[in-house]
PDB file of C-alpha atoms in Angstrom:
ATOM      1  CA  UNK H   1       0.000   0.000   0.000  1.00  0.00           C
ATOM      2  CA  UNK H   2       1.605   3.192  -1.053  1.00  0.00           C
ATOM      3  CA  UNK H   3       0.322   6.902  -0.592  1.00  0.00           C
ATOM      4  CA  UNK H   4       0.936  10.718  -2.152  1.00  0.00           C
ATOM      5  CA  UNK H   5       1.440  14.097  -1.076  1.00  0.00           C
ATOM      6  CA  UNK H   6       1.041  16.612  -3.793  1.00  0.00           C
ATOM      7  CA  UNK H   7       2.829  20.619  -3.203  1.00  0.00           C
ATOM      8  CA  UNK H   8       0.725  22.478  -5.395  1.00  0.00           C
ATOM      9  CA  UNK H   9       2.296  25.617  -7.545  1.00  0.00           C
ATOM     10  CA  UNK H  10       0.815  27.882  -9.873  1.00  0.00           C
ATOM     11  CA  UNK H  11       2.864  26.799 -12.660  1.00  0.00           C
ATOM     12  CA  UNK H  12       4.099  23.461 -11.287  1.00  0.00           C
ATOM     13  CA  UNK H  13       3.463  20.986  -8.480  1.00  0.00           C
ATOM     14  CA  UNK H  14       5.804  18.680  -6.808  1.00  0.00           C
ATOM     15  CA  UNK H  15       4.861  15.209  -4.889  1.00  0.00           C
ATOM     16  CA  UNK H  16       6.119  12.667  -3.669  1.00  0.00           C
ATOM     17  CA  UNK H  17       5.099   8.658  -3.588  1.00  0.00           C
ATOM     18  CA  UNK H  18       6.118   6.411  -0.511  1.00  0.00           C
ATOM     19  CA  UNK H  19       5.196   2.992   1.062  1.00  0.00           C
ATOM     20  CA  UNK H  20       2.825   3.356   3.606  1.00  0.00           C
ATOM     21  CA  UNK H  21       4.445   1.809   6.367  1.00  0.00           C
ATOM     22  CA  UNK H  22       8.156   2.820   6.120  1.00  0.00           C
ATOM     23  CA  UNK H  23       7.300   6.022   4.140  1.00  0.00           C
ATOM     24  CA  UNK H  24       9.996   4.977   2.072  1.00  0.00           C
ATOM     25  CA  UNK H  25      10.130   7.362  -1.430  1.00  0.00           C
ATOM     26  CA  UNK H  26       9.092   5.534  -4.147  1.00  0.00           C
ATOM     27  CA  UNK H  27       9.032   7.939  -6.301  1.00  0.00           C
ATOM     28  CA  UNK H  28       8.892  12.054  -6.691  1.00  0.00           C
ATOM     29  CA  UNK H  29       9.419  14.631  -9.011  1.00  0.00           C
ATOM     30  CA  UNK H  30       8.423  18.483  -9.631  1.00  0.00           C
ATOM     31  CA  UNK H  31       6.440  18.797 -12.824  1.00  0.00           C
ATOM     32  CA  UNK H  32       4.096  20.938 -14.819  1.00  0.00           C
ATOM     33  CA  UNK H  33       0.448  21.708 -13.139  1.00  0.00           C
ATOM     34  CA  UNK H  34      -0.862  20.224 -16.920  1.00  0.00           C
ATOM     35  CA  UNK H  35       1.579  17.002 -17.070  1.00  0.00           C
ATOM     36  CA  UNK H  36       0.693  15.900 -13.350  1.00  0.00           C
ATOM     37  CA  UNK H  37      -2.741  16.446 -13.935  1.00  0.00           C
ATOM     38  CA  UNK H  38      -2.819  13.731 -17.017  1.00  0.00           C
ATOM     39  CA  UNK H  39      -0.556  11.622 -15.277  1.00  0.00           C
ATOM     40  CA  UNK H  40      -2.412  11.263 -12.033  1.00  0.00           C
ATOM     41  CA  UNK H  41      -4.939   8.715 -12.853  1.00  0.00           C
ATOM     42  CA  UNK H  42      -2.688   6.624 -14.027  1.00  0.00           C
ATOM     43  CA  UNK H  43      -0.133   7.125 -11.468  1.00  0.00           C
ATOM     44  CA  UNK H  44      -2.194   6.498  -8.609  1.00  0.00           C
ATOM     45  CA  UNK H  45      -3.696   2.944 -10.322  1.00  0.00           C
ATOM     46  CA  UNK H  46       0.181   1.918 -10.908  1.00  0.00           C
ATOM     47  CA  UNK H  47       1.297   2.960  -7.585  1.00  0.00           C
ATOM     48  CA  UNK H  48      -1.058   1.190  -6.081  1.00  0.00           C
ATOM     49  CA  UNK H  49      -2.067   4.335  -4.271  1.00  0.00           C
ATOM     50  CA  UNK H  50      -4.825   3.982  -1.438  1.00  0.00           C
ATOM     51  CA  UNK H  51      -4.411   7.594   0.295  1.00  0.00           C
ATOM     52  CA  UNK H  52      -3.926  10.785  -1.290  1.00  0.00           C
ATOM     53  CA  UNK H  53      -2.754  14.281   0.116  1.00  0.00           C
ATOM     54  CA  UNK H  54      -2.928  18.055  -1.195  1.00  0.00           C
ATOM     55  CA  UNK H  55      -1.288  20.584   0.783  1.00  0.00           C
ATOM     56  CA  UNK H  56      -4.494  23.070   0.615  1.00  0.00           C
ATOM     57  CA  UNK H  57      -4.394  26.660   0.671  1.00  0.00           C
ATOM     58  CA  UNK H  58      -5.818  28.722   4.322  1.00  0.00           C
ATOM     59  CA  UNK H  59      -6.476  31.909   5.192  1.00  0.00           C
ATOM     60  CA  UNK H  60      -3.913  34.123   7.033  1.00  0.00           C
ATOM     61  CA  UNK H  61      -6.041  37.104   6.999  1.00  0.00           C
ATOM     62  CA  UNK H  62      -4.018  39.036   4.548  1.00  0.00           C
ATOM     63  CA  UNK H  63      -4.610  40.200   0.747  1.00  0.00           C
ATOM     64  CA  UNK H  64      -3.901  37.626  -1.663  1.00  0.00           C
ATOM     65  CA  UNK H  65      -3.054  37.688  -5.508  1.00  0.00           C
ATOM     66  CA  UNK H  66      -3.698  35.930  -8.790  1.00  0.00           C
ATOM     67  CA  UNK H  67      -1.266  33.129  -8.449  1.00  0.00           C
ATOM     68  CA  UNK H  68      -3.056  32.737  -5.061  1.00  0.00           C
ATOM     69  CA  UNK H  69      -6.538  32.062  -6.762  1.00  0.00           C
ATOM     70  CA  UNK H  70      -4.864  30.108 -10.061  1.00  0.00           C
ATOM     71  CA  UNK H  71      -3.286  27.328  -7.592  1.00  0.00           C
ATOM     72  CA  UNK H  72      -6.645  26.917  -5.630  1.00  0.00           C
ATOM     73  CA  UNK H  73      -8.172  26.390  -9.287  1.00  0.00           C
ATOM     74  CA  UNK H  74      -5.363  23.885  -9.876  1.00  0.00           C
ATOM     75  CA  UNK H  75      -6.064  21.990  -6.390  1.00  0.00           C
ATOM     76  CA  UNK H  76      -9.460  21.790  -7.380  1.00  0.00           C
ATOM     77  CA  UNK H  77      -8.721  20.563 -10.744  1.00  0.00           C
ATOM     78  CA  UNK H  78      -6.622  17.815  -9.529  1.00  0.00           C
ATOM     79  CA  UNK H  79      -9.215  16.927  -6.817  1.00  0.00           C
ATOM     80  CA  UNK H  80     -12.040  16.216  -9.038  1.00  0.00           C
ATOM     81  CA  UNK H  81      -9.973  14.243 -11.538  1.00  0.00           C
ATOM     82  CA  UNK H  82      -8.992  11.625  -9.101  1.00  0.00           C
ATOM     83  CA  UNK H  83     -12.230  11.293  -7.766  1.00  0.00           C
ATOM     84  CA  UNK H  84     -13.837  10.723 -10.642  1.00  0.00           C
ATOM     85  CA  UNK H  85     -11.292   8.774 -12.443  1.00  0.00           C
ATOM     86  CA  UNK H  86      -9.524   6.209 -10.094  1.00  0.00           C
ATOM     87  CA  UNK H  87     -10.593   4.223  -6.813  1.00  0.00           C
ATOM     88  CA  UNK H  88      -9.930   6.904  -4.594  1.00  0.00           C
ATOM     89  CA  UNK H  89     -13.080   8.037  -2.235  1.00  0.00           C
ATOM     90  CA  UNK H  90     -11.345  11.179  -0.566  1.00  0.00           C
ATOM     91  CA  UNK H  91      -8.848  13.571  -0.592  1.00  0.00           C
ATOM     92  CA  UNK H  92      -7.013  14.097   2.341  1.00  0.00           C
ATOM     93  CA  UNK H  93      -6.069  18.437   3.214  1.00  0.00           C
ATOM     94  CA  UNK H  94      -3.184  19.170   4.011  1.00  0.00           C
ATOM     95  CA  UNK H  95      -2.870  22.562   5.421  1.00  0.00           C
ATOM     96  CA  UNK H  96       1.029  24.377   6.269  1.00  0.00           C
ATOM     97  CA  UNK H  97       0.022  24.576  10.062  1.00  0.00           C
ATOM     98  CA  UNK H  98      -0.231  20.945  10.338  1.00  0.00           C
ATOM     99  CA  UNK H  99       3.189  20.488   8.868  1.00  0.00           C
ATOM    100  CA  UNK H 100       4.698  22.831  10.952  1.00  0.00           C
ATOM    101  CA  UNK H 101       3.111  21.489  14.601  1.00  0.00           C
ATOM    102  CA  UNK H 102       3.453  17.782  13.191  1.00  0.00           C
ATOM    103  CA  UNK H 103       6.750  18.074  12.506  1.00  0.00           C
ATOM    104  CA  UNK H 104       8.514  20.828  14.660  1.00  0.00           C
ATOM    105  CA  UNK H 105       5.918  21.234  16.959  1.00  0.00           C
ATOM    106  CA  UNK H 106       6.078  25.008  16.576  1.00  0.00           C
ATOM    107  CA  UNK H 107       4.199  27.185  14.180  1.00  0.00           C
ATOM    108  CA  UNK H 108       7.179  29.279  13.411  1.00  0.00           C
ATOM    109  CA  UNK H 109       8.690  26.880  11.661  1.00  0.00           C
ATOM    110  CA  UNK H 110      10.094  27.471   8.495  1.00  0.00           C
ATOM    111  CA  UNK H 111      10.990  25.081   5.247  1.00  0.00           C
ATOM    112  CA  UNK H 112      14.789  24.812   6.844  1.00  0.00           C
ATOM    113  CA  UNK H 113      13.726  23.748  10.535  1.00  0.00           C
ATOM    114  CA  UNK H 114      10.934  21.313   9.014  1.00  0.00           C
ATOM    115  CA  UNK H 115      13.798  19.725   6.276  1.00  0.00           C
ATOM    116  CA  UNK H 116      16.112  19.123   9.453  1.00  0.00           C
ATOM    117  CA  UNK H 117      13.658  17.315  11.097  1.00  0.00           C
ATOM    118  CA  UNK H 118      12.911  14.899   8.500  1.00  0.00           C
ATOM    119  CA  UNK H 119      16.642  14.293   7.719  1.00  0.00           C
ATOM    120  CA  UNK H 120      16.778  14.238  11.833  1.00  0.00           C
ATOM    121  CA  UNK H 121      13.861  11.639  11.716  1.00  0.00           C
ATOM    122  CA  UNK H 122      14.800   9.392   8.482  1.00  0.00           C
ATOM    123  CA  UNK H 123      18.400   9.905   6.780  1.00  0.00           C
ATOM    124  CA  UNK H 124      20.072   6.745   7.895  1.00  0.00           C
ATOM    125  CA  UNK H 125      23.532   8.063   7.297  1.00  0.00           C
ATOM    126  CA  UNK H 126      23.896  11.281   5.864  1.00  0.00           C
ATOM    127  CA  UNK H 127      22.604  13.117   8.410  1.00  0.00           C
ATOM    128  CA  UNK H 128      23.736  16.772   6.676  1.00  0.00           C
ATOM    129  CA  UNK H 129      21.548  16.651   3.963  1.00  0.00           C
ATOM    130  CA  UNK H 130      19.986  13.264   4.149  1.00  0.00           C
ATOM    131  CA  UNK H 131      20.832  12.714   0.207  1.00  0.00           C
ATOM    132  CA  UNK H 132      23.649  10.460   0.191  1.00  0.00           C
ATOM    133  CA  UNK H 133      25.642  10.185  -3.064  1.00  0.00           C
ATOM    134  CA  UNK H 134      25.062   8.070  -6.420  1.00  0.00           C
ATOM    135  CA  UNK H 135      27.125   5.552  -5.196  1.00  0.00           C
ATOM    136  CA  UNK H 136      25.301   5.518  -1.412  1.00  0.00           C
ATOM    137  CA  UNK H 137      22.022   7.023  -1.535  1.00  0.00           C
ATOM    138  CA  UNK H 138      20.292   8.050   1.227  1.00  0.00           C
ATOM    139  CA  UNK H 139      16.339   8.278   2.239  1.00  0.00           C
ATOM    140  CA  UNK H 140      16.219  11.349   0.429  1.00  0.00           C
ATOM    141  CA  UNK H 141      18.508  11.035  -2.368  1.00  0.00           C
ATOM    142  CA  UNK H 142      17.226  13.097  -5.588  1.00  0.00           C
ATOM    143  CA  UNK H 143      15.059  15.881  -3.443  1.00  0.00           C
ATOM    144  CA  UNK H 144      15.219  19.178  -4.236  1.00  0.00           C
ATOM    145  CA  UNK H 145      12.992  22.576  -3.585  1.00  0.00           C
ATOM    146  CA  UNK H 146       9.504  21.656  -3.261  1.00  0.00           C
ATOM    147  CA  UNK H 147       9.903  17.908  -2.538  1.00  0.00           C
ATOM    148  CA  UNK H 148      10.578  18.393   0.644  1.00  0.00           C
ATOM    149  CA  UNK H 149       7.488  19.937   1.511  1.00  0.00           C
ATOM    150  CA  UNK H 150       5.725  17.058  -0.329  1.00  0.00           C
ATOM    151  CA  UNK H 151       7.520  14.716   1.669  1.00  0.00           C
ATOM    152  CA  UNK H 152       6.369  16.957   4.859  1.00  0.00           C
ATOM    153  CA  UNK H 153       2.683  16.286   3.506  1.00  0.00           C
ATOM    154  CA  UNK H 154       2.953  12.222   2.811  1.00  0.00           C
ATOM    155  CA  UNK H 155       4.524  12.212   6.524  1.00  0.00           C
ATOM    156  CA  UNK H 156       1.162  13.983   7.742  1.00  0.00           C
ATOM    157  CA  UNK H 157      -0.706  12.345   5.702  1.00  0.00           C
ATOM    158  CA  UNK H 158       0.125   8.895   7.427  1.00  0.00           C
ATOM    159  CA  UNK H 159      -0.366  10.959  10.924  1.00  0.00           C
ATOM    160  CA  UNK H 160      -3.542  11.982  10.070  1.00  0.00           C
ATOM    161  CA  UNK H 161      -4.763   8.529   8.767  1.00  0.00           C
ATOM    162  CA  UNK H 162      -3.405   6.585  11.750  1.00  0.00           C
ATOM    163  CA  UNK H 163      -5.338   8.881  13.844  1.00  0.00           C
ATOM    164  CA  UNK H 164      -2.688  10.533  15.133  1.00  0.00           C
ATOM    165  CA  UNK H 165      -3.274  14.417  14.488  1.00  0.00           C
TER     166      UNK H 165
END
């Protein structure tokens, strides 16, 4: 049983697949809004995906702009097409505050302090960056930018279906 945590952008999205249980990346990647969205159905049926997770957008209280509205569009986009077109009977939010308590435990986190804790909670021996090298990978070997924060969401994700936040 494997799960994914989608970071969307306006322009492009990044996400991250893992095994359930070890949370283990399968696979990940930062791609177009327009190539993820064909490639989802199919992704989650190969994948053999049974939970999904969107980091969803959440009111601060302060003005907003296009790009704003465009990647709410794109969240909803995404969230109809899996509904409709695989086995999957809900999406499960995401929202920043829950990665930032779940994870740090504090909500002044940032994206450094939350990528220490997950090299912190999984590298197995590079415990600078948690990447390894081509020749000895490690947990997170290939991430870059936005994966991270999809990795964040699949490690919520699992909280949040276990019951646990």
């Amino acid at each position: 049983m494997n799960i994914i945590a989608i970071d969307p952008g306006t322009h492009e999205s990044a996400y991250v697949i893992c095994d359930y249980g070890t949370l283990k990346p399968i696979d990940k990647g930062k791609i177009p809004n327009a190539e993820l969205l064909e490639q989802l159905p199919e992704m989650i049926m190969l994948n053999s995906i049974q939970y999904v997770g969107i980091e969803y957008m959440q009111s601060y209280g302060m003005g907003v702009g296009k790009e704003t509205f465009e990647t709410c569009y794109f969240i909803g986009r995404m969230t109809e097409r899996i509904l409709r077109q695989t086995a999957i009977k809900e999406i499960i939010p995401i929202y920043r505050n829950e990665e930032k308590i779940g994870t740090v435990g504090n909500m002044r986190a940032n994206d450094t302090a939350i990528r220490h804790y997950l090299i912190d909670t999984f590298a197995e021996h590079d415990f600078k960056t948690g990447k390894g090298t081509k020749s000895n990978p490690d947990w997170f070997y290939g991430f870059s930018k936005d994966m991270w924060q999809a990795y964040a969401q699949a490690y919520i994700l699992k909280l949040k279906v276990e019951g646990k936040m």
